[in-house]
CSV table of C-alpha atoms and ligand atoms in Angstrom, one decimal:
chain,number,residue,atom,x,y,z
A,22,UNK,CA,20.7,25.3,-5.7
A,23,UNK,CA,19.5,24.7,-9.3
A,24,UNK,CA,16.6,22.9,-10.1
A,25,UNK,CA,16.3,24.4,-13.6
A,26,UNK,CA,17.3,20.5,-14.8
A,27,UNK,CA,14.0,19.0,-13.6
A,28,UNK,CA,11.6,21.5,-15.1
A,29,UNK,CA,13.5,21.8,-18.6
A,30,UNK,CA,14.3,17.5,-19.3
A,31,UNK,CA,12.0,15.9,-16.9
A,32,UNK,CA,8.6,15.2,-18.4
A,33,UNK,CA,5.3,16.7,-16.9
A,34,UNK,CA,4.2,13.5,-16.1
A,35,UNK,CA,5.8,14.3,-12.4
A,36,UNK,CA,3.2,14.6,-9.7
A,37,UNK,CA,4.5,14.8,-6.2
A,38,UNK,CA,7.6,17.0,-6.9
A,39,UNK,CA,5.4,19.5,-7.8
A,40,UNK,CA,3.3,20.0,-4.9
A,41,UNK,CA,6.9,19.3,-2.7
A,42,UNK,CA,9.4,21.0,-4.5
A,43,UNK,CA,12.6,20.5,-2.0
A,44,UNK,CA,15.5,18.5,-3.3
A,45,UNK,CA,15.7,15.4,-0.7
A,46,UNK,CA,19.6,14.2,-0.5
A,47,UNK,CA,19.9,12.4,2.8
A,48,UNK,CA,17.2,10.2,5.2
A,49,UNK,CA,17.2,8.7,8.2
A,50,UNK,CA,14.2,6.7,9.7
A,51,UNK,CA,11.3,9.4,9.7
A,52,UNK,CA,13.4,12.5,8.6
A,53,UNK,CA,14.6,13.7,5.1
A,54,UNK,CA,17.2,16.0,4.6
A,55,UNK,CA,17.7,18.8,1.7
A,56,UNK,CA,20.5,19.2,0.2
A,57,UNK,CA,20.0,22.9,1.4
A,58,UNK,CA,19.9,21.6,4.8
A,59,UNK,CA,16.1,21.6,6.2
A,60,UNK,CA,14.6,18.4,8.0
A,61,UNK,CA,11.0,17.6,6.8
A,62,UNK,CA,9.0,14.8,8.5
A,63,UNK,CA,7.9,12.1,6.6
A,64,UNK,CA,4.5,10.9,6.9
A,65,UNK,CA,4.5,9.5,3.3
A,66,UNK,CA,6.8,6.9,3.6
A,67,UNK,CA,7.2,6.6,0.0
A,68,UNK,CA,3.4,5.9,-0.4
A,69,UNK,CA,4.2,2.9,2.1
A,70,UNK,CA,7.2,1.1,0.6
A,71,UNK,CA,9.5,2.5,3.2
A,72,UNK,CA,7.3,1.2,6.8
A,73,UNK,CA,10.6,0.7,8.9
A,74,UNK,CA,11.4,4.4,8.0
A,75,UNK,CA,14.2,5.5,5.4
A,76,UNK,CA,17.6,3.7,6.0
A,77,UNK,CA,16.9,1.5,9.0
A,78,UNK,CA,20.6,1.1,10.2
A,79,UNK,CA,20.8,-2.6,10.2
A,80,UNK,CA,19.3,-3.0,6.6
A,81,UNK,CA,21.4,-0.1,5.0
A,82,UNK,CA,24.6,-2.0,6.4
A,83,UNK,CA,23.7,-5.5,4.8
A,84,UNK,CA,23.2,-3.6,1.8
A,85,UNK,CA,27.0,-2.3,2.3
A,86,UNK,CA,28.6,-5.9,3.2
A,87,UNK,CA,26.4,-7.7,0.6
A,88,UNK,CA,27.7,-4.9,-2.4
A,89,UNK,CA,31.2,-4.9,-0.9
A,90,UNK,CA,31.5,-8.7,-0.6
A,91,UNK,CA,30.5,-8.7,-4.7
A,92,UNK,CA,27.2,-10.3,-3.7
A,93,UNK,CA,24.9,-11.3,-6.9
A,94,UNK,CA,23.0,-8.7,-7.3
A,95,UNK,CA,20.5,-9.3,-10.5
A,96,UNK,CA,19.9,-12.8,-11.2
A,97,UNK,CA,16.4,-13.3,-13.1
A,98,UNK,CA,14.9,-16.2,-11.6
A,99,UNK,CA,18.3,-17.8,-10.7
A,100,UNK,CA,19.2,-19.4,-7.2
A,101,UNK,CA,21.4,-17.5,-4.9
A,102,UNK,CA,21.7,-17.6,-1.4
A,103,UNK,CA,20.2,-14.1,-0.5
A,104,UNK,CA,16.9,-16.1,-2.3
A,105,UNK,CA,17.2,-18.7,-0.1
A,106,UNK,CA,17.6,-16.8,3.0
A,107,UNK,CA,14.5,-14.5,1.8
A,108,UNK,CA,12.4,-17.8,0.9
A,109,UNK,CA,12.7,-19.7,4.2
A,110,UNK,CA,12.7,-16.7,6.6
A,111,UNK,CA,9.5,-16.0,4.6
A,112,UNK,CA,7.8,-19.2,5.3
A,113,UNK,CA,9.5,-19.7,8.5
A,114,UNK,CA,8.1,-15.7,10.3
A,115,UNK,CA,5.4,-15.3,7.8
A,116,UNK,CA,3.8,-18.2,6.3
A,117,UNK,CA,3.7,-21.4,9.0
A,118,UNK,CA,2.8,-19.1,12.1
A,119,UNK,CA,-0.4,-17.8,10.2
A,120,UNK,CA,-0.8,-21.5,8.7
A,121,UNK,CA,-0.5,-20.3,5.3
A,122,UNK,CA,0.6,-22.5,2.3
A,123,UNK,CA,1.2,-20.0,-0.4
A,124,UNK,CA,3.5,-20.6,-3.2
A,125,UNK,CA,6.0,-17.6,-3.7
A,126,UNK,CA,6.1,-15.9,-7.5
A,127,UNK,CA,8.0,-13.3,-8.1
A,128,UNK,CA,6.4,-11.4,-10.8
A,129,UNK,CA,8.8,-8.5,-11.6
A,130,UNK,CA,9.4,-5.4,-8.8
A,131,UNK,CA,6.4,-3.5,-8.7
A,132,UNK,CA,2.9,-3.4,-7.1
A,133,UNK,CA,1.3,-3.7,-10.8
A,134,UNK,CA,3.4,-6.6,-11.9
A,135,UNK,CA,2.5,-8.6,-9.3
A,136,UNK,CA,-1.4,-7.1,-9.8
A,137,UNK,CA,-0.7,-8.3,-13.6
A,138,UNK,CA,0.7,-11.9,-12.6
A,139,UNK,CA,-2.4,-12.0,-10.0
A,140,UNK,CA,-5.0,-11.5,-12.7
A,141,UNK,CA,-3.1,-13.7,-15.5
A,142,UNK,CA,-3.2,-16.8,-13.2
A,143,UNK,CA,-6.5,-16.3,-12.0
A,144,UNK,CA,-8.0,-16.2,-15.7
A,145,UNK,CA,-5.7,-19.2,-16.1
A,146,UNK,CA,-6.8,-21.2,-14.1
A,147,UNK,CA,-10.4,-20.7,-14.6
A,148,UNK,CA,-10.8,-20.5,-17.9
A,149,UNK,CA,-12.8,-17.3,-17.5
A,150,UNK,CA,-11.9,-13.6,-18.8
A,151,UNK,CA,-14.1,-11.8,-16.2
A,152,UNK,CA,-12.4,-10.1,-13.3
A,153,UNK,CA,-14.8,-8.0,-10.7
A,154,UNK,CA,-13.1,-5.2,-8.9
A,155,UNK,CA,-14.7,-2.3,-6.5
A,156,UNK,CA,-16.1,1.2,-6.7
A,157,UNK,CA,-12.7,3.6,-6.0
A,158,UNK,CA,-10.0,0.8,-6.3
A,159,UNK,CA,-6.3,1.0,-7.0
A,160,UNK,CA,-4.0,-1.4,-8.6
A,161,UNK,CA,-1.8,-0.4,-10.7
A,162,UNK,CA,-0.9,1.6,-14.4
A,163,UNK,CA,-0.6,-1.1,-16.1
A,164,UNK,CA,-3.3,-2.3,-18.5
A,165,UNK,CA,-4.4,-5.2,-16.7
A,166,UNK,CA,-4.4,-3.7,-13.1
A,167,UNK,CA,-5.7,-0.4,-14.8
A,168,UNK,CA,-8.8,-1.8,-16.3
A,169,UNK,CA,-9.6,-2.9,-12.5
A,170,UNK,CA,-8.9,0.3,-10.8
A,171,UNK,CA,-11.5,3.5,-10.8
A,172,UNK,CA,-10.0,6.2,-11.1
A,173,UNK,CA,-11.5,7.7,-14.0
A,174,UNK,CA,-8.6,10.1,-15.3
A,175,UNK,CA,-6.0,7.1,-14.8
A,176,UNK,CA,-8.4,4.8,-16.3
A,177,UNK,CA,-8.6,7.4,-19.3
A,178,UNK,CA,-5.0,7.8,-19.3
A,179,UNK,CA,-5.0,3.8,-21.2
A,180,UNK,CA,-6.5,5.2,-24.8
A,181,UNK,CA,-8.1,2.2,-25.4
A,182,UNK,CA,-11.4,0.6,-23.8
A,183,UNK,CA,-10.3,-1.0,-20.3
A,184,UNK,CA,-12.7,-4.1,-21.1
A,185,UNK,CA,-13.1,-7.9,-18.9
A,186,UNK,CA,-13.5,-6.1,-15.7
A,187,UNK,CA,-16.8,-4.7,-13.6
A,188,UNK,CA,-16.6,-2.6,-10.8
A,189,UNK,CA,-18.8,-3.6,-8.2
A,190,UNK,CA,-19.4,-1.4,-5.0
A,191,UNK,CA,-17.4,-1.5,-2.0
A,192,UNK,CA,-18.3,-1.8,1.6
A,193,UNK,CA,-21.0,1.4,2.7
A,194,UNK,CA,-20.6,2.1,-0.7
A,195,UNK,CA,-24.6,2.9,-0.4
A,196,UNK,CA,-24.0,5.0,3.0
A,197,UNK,CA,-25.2,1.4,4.1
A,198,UNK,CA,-28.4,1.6,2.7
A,199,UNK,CA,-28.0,-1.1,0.7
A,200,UNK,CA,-27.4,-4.8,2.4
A,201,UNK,CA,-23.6,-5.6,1.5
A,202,UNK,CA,-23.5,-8.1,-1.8
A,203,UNK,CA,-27.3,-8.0,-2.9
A,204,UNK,CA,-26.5,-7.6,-6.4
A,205,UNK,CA,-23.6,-9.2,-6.8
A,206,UNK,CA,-25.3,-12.1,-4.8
A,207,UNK,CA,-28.2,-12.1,-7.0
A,208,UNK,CA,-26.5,-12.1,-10.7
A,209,UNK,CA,-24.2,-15.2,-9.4
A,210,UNK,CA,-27.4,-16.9,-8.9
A,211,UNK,CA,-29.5,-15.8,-12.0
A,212,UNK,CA,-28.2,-17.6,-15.3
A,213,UNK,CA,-30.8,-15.2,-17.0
A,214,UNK,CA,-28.5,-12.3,-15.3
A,215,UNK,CA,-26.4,-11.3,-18.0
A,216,UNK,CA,-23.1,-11.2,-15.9
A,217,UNK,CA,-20.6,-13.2,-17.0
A,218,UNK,CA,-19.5,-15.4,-14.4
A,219,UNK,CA,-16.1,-14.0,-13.0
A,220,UNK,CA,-12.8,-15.9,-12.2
A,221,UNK,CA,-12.0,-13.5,-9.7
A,222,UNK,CA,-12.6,-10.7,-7.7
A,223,UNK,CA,-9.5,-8.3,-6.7
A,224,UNK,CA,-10.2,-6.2,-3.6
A,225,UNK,CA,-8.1,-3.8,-1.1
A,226,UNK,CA,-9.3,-4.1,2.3
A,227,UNK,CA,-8.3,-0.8,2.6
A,228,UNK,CA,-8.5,1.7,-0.3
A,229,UNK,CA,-5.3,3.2,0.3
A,230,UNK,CA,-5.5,5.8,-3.4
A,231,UNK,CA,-9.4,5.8,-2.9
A,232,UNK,CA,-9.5,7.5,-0.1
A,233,UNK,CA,-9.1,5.4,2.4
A,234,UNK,CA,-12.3,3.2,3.0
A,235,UNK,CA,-11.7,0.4,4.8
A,236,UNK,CA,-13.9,-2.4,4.7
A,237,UNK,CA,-15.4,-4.2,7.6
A,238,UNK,CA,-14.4,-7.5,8.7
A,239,UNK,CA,-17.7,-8.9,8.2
A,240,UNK,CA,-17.7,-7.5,5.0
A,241,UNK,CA,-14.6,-9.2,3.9
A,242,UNK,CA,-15.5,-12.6,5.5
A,243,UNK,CA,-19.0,-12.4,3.5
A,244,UNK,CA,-17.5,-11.6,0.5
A,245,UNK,CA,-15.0,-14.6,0.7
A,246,UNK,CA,-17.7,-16.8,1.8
A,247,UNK,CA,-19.9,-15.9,-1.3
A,248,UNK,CA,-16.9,-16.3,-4.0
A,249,UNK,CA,-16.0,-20.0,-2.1
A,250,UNK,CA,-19.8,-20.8,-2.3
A,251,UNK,CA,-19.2,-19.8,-6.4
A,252,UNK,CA,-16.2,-21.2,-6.7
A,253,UNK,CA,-14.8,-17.5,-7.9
A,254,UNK,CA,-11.5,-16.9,-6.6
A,255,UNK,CA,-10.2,-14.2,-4.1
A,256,UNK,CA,-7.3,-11.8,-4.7
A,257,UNK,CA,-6.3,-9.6,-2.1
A,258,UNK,CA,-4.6,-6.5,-3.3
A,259,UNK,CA,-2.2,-6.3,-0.2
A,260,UNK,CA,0.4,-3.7,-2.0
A,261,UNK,CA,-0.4,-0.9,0.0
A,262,UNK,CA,-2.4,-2.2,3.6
A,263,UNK,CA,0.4,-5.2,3.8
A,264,UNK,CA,3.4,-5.6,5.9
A,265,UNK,CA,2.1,-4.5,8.8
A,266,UNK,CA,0.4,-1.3,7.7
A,267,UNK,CA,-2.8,-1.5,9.2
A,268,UNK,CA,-2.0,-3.4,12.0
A,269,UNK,CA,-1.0,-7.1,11.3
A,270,UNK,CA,1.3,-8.5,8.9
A,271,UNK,CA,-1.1,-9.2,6.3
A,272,UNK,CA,-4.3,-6.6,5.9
A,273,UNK,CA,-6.9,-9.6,6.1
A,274,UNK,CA,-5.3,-11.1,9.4
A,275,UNK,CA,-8.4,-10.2,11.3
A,276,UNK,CA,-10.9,-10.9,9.2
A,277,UNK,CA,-9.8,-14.8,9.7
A,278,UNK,CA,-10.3,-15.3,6.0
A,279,UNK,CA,-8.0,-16.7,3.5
A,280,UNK,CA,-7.3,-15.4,-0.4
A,281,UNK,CA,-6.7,-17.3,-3.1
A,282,UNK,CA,-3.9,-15.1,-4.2
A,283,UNK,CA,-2.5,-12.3,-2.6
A,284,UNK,CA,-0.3,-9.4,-3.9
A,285,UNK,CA,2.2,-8.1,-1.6
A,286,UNK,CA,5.1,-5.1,-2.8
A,287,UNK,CA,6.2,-2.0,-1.7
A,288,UNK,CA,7.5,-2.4,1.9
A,289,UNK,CA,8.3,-6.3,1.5
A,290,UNK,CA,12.1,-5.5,0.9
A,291,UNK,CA,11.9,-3.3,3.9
A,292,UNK,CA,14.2,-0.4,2.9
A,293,UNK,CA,12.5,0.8,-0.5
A,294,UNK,CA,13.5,-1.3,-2.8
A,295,UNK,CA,11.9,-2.5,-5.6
A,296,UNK,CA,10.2,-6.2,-5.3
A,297,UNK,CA,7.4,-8.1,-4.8
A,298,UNK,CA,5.6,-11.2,-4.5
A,299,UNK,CA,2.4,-12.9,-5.8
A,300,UNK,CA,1.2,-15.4,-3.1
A,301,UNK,CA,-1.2,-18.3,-3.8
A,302,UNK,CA,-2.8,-21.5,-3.1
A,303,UNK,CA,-0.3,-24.6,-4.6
A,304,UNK,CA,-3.3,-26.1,-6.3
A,305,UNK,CA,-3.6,-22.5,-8.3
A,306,UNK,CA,0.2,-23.1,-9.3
A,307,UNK,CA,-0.7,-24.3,-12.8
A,308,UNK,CA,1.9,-21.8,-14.6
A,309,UNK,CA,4.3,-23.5,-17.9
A,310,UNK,CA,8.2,-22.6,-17.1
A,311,UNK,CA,8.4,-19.2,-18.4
A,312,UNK,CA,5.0,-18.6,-19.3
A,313,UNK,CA,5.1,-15.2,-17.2
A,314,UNK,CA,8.9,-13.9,-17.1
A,315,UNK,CA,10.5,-10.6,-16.1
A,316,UNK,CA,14.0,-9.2,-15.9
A,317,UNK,CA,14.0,-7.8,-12.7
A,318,UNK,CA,12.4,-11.0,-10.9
A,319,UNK,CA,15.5,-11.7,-8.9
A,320,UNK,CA,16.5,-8.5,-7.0
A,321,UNK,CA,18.7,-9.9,-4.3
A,322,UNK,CA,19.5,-6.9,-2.4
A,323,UNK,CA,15.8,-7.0,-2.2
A,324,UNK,CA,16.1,-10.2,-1.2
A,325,UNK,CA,19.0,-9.7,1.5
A,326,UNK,CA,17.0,-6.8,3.5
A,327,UNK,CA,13.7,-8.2,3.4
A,328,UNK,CA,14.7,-11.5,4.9
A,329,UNK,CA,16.4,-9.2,7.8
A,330,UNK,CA,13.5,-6.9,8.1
A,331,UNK,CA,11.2,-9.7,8.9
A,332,UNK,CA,13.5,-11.3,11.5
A,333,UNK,CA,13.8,-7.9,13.1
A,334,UNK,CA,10.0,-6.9,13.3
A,335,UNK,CA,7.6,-9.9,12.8
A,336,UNK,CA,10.1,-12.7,14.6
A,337,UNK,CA,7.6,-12.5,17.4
A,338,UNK,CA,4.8,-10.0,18.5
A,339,UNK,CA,6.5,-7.3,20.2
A,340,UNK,CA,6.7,-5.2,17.3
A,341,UNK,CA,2.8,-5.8,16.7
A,342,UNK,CA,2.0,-4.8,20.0
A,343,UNK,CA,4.2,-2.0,19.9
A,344,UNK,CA,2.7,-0.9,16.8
A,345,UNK,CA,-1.0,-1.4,18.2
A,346,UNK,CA,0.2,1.7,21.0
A,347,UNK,CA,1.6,4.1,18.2
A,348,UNK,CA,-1.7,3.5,16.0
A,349,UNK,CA,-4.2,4.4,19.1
A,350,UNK,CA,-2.0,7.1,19.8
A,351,UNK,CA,-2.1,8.2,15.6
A,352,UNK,CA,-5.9,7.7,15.7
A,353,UNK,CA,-6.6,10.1,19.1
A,354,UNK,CA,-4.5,12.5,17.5
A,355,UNK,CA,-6.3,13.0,14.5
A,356,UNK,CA,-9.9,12.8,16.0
A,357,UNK,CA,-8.8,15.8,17.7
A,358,UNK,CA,-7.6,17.7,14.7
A,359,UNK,CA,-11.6,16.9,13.4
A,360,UNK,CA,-12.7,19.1,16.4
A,361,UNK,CA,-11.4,21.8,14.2
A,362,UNK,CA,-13.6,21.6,11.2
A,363,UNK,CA,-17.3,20.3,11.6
A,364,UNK,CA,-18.0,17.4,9.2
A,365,UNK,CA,-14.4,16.3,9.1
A,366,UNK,CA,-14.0,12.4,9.8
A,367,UNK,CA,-11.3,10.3,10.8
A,368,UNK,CA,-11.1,7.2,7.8
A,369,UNK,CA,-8.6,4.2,7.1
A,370,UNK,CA,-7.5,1.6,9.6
A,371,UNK,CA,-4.3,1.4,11.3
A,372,UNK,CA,-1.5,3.4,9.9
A,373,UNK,CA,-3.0,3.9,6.3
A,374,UNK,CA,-5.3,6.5,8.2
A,375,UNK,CA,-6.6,10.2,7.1
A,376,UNK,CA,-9.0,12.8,7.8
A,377,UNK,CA,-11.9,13.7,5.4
A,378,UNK,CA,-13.1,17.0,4.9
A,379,UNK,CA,-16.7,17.9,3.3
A,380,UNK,CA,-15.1,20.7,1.2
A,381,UNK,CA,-13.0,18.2,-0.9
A,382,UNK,CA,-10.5,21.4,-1.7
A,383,UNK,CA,-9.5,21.3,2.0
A,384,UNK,CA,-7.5,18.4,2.1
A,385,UNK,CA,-4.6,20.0,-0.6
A,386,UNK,CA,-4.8,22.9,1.0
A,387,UNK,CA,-3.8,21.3,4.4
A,388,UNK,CA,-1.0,19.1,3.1
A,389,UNK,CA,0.7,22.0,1.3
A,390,UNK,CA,0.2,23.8,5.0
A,391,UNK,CA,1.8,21.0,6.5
A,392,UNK,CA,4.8,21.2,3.8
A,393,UNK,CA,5.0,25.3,4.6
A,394,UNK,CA,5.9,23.3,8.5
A,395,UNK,CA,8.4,20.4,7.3
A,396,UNK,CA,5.7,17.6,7.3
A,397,UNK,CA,4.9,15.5,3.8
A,398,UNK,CA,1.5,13.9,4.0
A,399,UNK,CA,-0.3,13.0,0.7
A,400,UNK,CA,-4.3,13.6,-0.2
A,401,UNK,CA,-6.5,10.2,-1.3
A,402,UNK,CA,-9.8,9.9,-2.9
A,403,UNK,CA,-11.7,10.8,-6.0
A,404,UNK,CA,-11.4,14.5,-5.2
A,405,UNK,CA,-8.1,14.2,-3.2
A,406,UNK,CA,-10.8,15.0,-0.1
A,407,UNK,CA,-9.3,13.1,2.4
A,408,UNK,CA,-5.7,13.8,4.1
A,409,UNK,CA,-3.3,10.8,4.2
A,410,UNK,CA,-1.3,10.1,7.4
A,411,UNK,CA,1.6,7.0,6.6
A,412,UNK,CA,4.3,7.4,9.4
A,413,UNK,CA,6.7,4.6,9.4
A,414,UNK,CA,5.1,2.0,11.9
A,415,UNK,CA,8.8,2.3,13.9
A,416,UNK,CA,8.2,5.5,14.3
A,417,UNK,CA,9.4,7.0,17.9
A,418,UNK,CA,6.8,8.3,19.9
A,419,UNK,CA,7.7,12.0,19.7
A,420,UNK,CA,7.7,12.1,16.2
A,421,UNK,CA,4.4,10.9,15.8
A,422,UNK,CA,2.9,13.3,18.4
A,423,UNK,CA,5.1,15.8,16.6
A,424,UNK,CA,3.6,15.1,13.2
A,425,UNK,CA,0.3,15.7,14.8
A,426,UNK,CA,1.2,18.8,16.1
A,427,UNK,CA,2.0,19.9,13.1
A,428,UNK,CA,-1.1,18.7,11.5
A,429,UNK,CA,-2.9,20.3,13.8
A,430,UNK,CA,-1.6,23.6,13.0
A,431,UNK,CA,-1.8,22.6,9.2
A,432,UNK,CA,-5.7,22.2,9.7
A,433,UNK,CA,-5.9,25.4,11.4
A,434,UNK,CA,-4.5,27.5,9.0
A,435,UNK,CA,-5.9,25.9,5.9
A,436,UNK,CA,-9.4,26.9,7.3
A,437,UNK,CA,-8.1,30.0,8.4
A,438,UNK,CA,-8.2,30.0,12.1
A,439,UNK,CA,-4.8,30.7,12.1
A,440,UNK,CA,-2.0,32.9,10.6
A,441,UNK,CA,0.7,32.2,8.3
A,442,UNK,CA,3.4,30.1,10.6
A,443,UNK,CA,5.3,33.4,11.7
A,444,UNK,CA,9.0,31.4,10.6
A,445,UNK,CA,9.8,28.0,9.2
A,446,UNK,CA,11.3,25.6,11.7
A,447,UNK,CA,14.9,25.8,11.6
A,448,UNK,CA,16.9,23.7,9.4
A,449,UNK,CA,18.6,20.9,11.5
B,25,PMP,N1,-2.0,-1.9,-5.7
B,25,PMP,C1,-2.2,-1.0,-4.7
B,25,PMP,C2,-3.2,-1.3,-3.6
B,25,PMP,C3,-1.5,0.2,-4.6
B,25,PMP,O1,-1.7,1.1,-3.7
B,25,PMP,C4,-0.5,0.4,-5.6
B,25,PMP,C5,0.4,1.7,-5.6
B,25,PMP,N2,-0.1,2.8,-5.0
B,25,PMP,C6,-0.3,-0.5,-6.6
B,25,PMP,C7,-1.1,-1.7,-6.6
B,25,PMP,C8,0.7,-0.3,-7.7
B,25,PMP,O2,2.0,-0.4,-7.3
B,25,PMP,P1,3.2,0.2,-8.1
B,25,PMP,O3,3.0,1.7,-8.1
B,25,PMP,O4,4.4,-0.3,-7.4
B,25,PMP,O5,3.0,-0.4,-9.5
């Protein structure tokens, strides 16, 4: 079928279509169809805004009643009733179980808008320009949330000079042999330092683009116990590792700590649509009516599936538990596939997970493997070195092990210890 179209009008600014050329028409929890009529597995999960799979039944027909009913479907910041739904399911599943009391912003639908909105009130409410961020972190493409990311040929990509931000490094940045915070510790203390004092400090408690570090818990408790002791506030960059990726609903659930803001897109609608949310503290709410706007701030399907989605998995802790099972049985798997290639690593935590080879080229060489065998998995890192394993966190049992299999195969012949695949598997 002709694909002519996207090559000739589409600009070259495309990234995954290239290195997964198929034309996806149809999906269905952890399948996608072409419109040729193969089945790939997806372990992408649209980089983690699709965690209940694609078209979870239940959500996809609320979408249906809502549009055939004439349902309001773009309403700035207006009230409507799939709002109200969204906003007291919210505080009811989410907020008061984890004794959180976090006013809700909508900042506009994407994980940089509500990185932009995060940063804005944080400088606001200080009265200070400086934002610290770490060594290999991602937040956005936006100017704001690009100054505090690493990359250096996104960074680049601004033209201008990415300025009020530091990088700092992240947990074992030093291969731990550095004690965590001694320089960041020591500035805060010095007033002959140099360092401007920050009014925040954005962090990912897992580096989901940066190849999947994840920090410790101890880390992250330290780290919020130094800014409190500073009075420097915390931003968790939950975009990626939230709803439920790496285990809990919220990334920093374990570490017992609590952020000052937290930023929170991509799967929050549940079925891959655009939204998000900037959490924070009501004492931080010091915004003027309008002083941060947006069109798309009201996005009520949005609204509609993501109220159902959290009833559905995070009413009460079976879906955790259940989760818990699929990610021991995702981790096994892939320390396994390491046994394969000496120096490879398992990296990430929960279902933001990967393997890391030492020859960085490995990695692109196994997930365009995995494509020649129907499976999409993403590379992460500065050198795309590490493989990037996202299944949907509903996904059945056999798929996962599937996946794995498939991986596993992937790996072998990427190092060559195995043979072209001798067909592809037959279009379902
Ligand atoms: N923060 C993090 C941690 C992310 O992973 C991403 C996207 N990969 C973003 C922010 C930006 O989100 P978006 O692409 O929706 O702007």
């Amino acid at each position: 079928m002709a694909t002519d179209i996207f090559e000739t009008r589409e600009s070259q600014v495309r990234s995954y279509c290239m290195n997964w050329p198929a034309v996806f028409e149809r999906a269905e929890g952890p399948y996608q169809y072409t419109e040729d009529g193969s089945r790939y597995l997806d372990f992408f999960s649209g980089a983690g805004a699709l965690n209940y799979g694609h078209n979870h039944p239940e959500l996809r027909d609320l979408v249906v009643e809502y549009v055939a009913n004439s349902g309001v479907t773009h309403s700035m910041d207006m009230k409507t009733p799939a709002k109200r739904r969204f906003l007291e399911t919210f505080e009811r599943i989410i907020l008061e179980p984890r004794n959180l009391d976090y006013k809700v912003m909508f900042p506009g639908p994407t994980g940089t808008n509500t990185v932009e909105a995060a940063l804005k009130l944080a400088r606001k409410v200080t009265g200070r320009q400086h934002i610290l961020s770490f060594t290999n972190a991602f937040h956005g493409m936006t100017l704001g949330a690009l100054s505090v990311t690493g990359n250096s040929m996104k960074r680049k990509g601004a033209g201008i000079p990415l300025t009020n931000s530091s990088k700092i490094p992240y947990d074992d940045y030093f291969d731990g042999d550095l004690p965590d915070f001694i320089w960041l510790e020591k500035v805060l203390e010095d007033s002959g330092s140099g360092v401007d004092k920050p009014a925040a400090v954005i962090v990912e408690t897992v580096q989901g683009e940066g190849g999947l570090n994840a920090a410790r818990m101890e880390w992250l408790k330290e780290l919020h116990n130094l800014l409190r002791r500073h009075k420097i506030l915390l931003i968790v960059d939950d975009v990626q590792a939230g709803c439920g990726r790496t285990g809990t609903f919220f990334s920093f659930e374990p570490a017992g700590i609590t952020p000052d803001i937290v930023c929170v897109s991509k799967s929050i609608s549940g079925y891959g649509l655009a939204m998000a949310l900037t959490l924070f503290k009501p004492e931080l709410d010091v915004w003027e009516p309008g002083e941060h706007n947006g069109t798309f701030r009201g996005n009520n399907l949005g609204f509609v599936t993501a109220a159902r989605a959290l009833e559905l998995f995070w009413s009460d802790d079976s879906f955790q538990k259940e989760l818990a099972g699929k990610i021991e049985a995702l981790h096994s798997g892939m320390e396994k596939v390491t046994e394969h290639v000496k120096g490879s690593y398992v990296k990430g935590r929960g279902f933001l997970s990967g393997i890391a080879f030492p020859e960085p080229d490995t990695a692109g060489k196994v997930a365009a493997e995995a494509y020649k065998r129907n499976l999409l998995v993403e590379t992460s890192g500065p050198q795309d070195e590490v493989v990037k394993l996202m299944p949907p966190l509903n996904i059945p049992d056999q798929d996962l092990l599937k996946g794995l299999g498939i991986l596993e195969e992937a790996v072998l012949a990427a190092t060559g210890q195995l043979g072209e695949p001798s067909r592809l598997r037959p279009p379902h």
